[in-house]
Short mmCIF file of C-alpha atoms in Angstrom, two decimals:
data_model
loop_
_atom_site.label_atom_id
_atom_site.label_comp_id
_atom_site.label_asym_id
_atom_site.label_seq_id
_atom_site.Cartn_x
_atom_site.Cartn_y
_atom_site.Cartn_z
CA UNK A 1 -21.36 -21.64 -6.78
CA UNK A 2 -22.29 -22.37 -10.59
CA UNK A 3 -22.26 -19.36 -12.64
CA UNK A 4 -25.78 -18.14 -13.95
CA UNK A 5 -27.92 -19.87 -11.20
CA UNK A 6 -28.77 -19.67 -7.76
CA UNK A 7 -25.82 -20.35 -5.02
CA UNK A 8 -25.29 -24.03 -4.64
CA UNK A 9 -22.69 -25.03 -2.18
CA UNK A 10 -20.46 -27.56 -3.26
CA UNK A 11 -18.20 -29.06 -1.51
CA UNK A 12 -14.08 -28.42 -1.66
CA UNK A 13 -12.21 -29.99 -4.78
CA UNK A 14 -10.46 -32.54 -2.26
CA UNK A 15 -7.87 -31.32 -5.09
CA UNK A 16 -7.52 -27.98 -3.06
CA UNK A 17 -6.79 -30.09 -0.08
CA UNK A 18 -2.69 -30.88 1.04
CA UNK A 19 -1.43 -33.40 -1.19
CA UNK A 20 -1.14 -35.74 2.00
CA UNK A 21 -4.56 -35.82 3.24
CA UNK A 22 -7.13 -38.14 3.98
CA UNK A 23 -10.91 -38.18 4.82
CA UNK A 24 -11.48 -41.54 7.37
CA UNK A 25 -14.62 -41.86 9.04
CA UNK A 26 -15.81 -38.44 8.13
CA UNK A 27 -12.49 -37.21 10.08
CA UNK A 28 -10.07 -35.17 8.24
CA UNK A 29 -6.55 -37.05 8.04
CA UNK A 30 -3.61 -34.39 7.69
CA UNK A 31 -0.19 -36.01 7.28
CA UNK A 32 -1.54 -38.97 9.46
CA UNK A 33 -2.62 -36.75 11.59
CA UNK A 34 -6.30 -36.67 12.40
CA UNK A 35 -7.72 -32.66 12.68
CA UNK A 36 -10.24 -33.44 15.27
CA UNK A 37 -6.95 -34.59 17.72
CA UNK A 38 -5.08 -31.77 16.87
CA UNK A 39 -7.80 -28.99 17.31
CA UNK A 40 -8.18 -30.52 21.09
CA UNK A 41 -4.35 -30.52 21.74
CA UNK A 42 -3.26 -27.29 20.53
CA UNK A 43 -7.01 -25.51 20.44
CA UNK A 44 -8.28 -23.59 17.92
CA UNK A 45 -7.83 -21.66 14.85
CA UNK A 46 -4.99 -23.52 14.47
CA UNK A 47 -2.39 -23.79 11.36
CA UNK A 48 -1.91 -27.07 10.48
CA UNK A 49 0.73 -27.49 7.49
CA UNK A 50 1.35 -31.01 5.44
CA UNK A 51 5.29 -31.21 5.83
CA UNK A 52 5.69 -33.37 2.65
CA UNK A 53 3.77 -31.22 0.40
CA UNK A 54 5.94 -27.96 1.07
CA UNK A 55 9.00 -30.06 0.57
CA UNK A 56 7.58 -30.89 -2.92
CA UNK A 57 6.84 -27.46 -3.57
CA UNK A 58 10.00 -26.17 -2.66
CA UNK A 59 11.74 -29.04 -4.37
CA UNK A 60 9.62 -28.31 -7.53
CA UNK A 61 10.99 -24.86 -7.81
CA UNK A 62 14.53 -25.68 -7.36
CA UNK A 63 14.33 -28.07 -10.05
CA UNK A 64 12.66 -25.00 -11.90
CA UNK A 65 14.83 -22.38 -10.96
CA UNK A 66 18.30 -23.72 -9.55
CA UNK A 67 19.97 -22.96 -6.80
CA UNK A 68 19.72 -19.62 -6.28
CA UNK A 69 15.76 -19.43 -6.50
CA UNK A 70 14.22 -18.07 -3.26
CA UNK A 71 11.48 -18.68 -1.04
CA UNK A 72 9.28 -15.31 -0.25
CA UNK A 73 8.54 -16.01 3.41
CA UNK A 74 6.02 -13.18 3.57
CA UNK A 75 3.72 -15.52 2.34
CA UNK A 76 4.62 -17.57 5.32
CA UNK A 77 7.26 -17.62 8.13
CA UNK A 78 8.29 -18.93 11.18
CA UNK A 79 11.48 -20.70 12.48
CA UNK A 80 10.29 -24.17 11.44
CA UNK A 81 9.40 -23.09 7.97
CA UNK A 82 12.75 -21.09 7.36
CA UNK A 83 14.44 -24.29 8.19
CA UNK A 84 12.12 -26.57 5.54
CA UNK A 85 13.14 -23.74 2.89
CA UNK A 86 17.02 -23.64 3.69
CA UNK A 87 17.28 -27.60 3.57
CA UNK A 88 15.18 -28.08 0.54
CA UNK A 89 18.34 -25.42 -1.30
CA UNK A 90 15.96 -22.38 -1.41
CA UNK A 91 17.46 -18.91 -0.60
CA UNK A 92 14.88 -16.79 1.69
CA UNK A 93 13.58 -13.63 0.79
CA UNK A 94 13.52 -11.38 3.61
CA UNK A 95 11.31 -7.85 3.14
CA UNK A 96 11.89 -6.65 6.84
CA UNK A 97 14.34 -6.52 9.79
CA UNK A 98 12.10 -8.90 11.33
CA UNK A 99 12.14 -11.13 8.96
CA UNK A 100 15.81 -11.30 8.50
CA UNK A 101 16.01 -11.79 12.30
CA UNK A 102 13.57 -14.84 12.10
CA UNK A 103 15.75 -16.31 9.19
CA UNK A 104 18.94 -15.51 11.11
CA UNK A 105 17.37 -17.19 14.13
CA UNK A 106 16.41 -20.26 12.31
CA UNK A 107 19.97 -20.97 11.28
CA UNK A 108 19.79 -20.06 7.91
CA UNK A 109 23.05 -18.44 6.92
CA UNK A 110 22.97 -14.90 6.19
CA UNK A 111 24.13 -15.84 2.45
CA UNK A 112 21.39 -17.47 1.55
CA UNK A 113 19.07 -14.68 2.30
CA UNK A 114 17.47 -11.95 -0.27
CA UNK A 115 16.54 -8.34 1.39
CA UNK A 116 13.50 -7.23 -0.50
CA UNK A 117 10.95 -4.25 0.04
CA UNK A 118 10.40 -0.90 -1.16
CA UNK A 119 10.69 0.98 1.92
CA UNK A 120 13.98 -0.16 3.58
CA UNK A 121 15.29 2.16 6.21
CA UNK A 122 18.70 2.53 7.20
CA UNK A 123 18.58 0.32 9.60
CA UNK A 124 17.49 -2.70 7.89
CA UNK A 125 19.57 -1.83 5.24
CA UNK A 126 22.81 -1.63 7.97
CA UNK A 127 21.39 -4.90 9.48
CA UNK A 128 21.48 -6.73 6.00
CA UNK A 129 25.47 -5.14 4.88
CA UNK A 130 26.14 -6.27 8.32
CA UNK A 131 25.29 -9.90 8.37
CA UNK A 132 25.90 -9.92 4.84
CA UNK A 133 22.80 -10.80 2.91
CA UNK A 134 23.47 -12.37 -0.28
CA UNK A 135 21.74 -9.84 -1.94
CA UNK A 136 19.38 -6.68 -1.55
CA UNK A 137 16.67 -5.61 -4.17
CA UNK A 138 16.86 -2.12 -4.80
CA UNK A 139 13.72 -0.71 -5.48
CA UNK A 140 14.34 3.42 -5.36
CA UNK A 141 16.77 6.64 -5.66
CA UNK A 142 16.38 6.90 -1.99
CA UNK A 143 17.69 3.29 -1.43
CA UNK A 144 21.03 4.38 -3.78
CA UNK A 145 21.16 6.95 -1.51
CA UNK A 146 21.18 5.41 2.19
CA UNK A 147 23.40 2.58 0.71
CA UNK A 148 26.32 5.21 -0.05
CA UNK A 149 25.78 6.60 3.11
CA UNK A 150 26.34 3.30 4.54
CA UNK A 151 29.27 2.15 2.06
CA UNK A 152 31.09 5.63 3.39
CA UNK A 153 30.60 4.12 7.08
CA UNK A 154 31.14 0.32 6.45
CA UNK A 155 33.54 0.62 3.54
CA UNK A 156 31.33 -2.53 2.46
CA UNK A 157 29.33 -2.73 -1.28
CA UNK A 158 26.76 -5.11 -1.10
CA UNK A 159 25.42 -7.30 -4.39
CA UNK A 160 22.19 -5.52 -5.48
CA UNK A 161 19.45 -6.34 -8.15
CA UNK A 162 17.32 -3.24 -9.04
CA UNK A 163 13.83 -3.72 -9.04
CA UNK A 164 12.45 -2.67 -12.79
CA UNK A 165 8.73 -2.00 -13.47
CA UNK A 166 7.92 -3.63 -17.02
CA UNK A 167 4.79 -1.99 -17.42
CA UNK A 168 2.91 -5.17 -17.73
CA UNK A 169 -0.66 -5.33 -16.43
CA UNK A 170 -0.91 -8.69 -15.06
CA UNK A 171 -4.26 -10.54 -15.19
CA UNK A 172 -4.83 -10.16 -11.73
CA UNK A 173 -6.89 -7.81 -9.02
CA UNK A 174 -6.05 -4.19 -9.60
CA UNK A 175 -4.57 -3.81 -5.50
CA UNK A 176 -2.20 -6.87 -6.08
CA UNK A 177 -1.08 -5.77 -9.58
CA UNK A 178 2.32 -3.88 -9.08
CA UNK A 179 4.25 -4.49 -12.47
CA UNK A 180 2.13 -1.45 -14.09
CA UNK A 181 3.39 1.70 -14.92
CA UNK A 182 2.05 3.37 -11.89
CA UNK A 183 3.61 1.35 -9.62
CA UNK A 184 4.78 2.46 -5.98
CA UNK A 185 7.58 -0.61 -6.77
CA UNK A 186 10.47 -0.51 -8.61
CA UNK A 187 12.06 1.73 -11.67
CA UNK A 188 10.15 2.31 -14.57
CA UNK A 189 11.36 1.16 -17.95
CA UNK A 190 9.16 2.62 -20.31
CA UNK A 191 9.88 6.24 -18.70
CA UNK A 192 13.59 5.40 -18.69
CA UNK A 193 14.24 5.62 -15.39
CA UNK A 194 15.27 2.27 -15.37
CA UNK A 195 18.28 2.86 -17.61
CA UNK A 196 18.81 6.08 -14.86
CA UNK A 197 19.46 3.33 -12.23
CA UNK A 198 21.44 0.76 -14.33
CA UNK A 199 23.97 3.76 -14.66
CA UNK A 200 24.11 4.73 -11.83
CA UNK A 201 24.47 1.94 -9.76
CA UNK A 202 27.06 0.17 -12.61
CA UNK A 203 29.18 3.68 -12.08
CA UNK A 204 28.44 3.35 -8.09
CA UNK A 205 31.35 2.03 -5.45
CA UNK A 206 28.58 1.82 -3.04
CA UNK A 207 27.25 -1.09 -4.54
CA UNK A 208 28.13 -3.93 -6.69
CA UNK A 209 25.36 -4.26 -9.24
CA UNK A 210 24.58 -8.05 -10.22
CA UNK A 211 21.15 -8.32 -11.74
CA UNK A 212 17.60 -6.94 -12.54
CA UNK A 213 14.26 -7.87 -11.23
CA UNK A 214 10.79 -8.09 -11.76
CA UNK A 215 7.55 -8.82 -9.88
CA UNK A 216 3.90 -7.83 -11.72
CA UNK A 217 1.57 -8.73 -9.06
CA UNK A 218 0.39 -11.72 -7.15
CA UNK A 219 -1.86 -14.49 -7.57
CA UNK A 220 -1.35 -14.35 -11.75
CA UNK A 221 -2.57 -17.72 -13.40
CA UNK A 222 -1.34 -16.44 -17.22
CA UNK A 223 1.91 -17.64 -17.05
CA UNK A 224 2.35 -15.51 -20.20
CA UNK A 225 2.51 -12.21 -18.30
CA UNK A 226 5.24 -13.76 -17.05
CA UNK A 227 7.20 -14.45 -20.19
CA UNK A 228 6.37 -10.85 -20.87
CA UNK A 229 7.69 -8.91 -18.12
CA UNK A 230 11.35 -11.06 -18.46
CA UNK A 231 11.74 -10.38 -22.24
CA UNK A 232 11.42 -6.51 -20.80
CA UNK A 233 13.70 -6.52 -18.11
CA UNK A 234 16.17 -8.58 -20.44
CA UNK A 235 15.80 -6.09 -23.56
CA UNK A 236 16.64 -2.70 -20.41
CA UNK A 237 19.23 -4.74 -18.42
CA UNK A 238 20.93 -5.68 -22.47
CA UNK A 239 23.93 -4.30 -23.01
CA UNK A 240 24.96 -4.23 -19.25
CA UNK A 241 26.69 -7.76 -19.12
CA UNK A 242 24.83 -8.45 -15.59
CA UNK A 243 24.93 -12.11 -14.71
CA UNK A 244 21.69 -11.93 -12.90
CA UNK A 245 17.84 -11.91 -13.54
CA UNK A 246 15.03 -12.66 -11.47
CA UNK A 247 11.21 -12.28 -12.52
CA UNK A 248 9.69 -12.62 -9.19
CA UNK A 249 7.30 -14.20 -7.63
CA UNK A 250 3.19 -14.02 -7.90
CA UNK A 251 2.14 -17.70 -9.44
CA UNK A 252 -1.64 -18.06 -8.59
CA UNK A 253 -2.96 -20.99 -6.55
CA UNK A 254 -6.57 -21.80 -6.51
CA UNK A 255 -8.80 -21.46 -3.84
CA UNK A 256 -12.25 -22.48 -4.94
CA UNK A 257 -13.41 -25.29 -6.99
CA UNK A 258 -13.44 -23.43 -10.55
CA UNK A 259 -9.62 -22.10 -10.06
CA UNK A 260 -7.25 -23.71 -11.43
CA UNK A 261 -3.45 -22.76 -11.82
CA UNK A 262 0.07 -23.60 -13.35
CA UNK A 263 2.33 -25.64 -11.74
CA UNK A 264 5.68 -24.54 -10.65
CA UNK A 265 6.91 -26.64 -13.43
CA UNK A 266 4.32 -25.15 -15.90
CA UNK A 267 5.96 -21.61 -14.71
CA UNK A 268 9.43 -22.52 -15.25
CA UNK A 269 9.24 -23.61 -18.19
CA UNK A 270 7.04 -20.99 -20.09
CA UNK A 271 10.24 -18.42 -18.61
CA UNK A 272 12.78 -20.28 -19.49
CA UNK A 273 11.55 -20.64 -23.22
CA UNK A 274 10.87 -16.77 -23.16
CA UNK A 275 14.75 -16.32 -21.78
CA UNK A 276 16.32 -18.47 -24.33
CA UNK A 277 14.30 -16.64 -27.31
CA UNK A 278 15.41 -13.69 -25.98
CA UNK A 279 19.11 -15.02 -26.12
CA UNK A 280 19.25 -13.62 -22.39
CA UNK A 281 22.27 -15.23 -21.28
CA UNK A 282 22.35 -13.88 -17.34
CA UNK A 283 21.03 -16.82 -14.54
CA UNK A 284 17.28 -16.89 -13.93
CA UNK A 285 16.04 -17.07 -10.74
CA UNK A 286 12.33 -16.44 -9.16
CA UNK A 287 11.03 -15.57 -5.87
CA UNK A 288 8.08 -18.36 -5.30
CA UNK A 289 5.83 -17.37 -1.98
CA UNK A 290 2.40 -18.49 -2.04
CA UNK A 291 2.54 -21.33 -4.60
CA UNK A 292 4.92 -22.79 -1.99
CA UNK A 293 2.74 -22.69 1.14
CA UNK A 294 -0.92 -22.15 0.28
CA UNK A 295 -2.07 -25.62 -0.77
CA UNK A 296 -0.47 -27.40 2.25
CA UNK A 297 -2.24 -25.66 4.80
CA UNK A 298 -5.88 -25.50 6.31
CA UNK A 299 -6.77 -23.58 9.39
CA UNK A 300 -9.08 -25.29 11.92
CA UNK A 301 -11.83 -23.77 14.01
CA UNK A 302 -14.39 -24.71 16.38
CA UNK A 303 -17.96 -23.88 15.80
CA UNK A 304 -19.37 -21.80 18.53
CA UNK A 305 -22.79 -20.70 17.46
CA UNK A 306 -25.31 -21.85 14.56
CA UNK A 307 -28.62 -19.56 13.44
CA UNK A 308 -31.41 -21.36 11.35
CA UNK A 309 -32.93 -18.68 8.89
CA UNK A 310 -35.88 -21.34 8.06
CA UNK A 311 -35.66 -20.87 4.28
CA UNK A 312 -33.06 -18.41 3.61
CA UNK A 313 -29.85 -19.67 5.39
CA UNK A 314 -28.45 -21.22 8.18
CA UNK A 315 -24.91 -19.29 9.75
CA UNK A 316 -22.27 -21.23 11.58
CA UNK A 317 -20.16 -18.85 13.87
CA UNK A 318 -16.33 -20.24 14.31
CA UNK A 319 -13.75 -19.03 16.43
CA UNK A 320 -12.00 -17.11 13.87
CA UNK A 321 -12.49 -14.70 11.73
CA UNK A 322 -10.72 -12.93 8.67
CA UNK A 323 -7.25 -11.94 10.29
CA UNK A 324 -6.86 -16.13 9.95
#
């Protein structure tokens, strides 16, 4: 739509498209593979991903990030994706037992994996000292709490990051904004809580405290907010000598015509020049998710049913609906 007039329907930026597409005969090419052929082999909705372009993506953010950056496969997992991450050098950042046990399934070594979420029971939390995760984000007291009940079981202290909440207000929608003060995520800084769990965990045998972290919200195009939130996590983690920091993940991706977002590059860059003013010295890493997967995927559909509304609208019914 253009803003300040009627609807018009345009049609899709072929920018919003995989980067490996093609339009031939009116037939949508994806990857050399025409979407017409696959919607009749494999039926429809169907997934279809470009291969190339999330190998670029993830590429993109190692070269942004190093080594230790790490794919958030809530914003998309499944055995063949797990693998794409681990060989492009991306940890995976796990938020449930069944994610870890889809990672773990697709080969990727328990060392490369990240065990996030702010709910973790003791199970999940056994499961993760068991394999031996490379690291879990701690996001509560409660957490500190089941992992000394497990470190008096196992005798094992895993690496842990604590999950600080910077107070920033990312420009984003209010139910996907979570580095705000009144945040169900995380320790606060500006109550001081934050310094609370620094202490405690540095003083902790249960643990072995590494790093700090950071995530304001999701789909946030002002890479600013960004720059932000690590200056504040740097300035409450100072002091500490932790060799770690990680600010997240949430980089926007467009969707419609008018969006338009940072690169992975573009996001990199703008945190590692807020870092380096900072004089933060600790390893930055990131947790990239959706600015991975989105853009390389489209979901097919088959239209079942199509009502002419002569001069208000005509509606074309598919065989899918928003749970796609």
């Amino acid at each position: 739509m253009i803003a300040g007039t009627e609807p018009i329907m345009l049609p899709i930026a072929r920018r919003l498209l995989p980067e490996n597409h093609d339009v031939i005969d009116g037939r949508l090419q994806i990857g050399g593979c025409d979407a017409i052929d696959l919607a009749e082999e494999f039926g429809t909705p169907l997934f279809v991903y470009d291969e190339a372009h999330l190998r670029a993506r993830c590429r993109e953010a190692v070269e942004a990030f190093g080594g230790g950056v790490a794919f958030a496969t809530k914003a998309f997992l499944c055995s063949a994706m797990a693998k794409l991450a681990y060989e492009e050098g991306m940890h995976l950042d796990v938020a449930t037992g069944g994610e870890l046990h889809v990672a773990l399934h697709a080969g990727v070594p328990a060392d490369k994996l990240v065990l996030h979420g702010n709910n973790k029971s003791l199970s999940e939390l056994r499961m993760a000292v068991d394999v031996g995760v490379s690291r879990i984000v701690v996001d509560s007291f409660d957490e500190l709490d089941r992992l000394e009940s497990l470190y008096a079981e196992t005798g094992v202290a895993p690496k842990v990051l604590l999950r600080l909440t910077p107070g920033i207000k990312a420009e984003t929608h209010d139910f996907i904004a979570t580095g705000h003060d009144d945040s169900k995520f995380g320790f606060t800084v500006s109550t001081g809580i934050a310094e609370q769990a620094i202490a405690r965990a540095s003083a902790a045998e249960s643990v072995q405290l590494v790093g700090v972290h950071a995530h304001i919200g999701s789909q946030v195009f002002a890479v600013g907010s960004f720059a932000k939130a690590a200056k504040i996590i740097a300035d409450a983690a100072a002091g500490w000598g932790l060799p770690e920091m990680s600010v997240g993940g949430g980089l926007g991706v467009p969707y419609i015509n008018y969006e338009r977002a940072p690169t992975i590059g573009d996001w990199g860059r703008t945190v590692s020049d807020a870092c380096e003013t900072a004089g933060v010295t600790a390893d930055v890493s990131a947790e990239p998710g959706r600015s991975i997967v989105a853009a390389a995927a489209v979901t097919l559909y088959t239209v079942g049913t199509i009502k002419q509304l002569p001069d208000i609208r005509t509606y074309v019914a598919v065989d899918g609906g928003m749970s796609d």
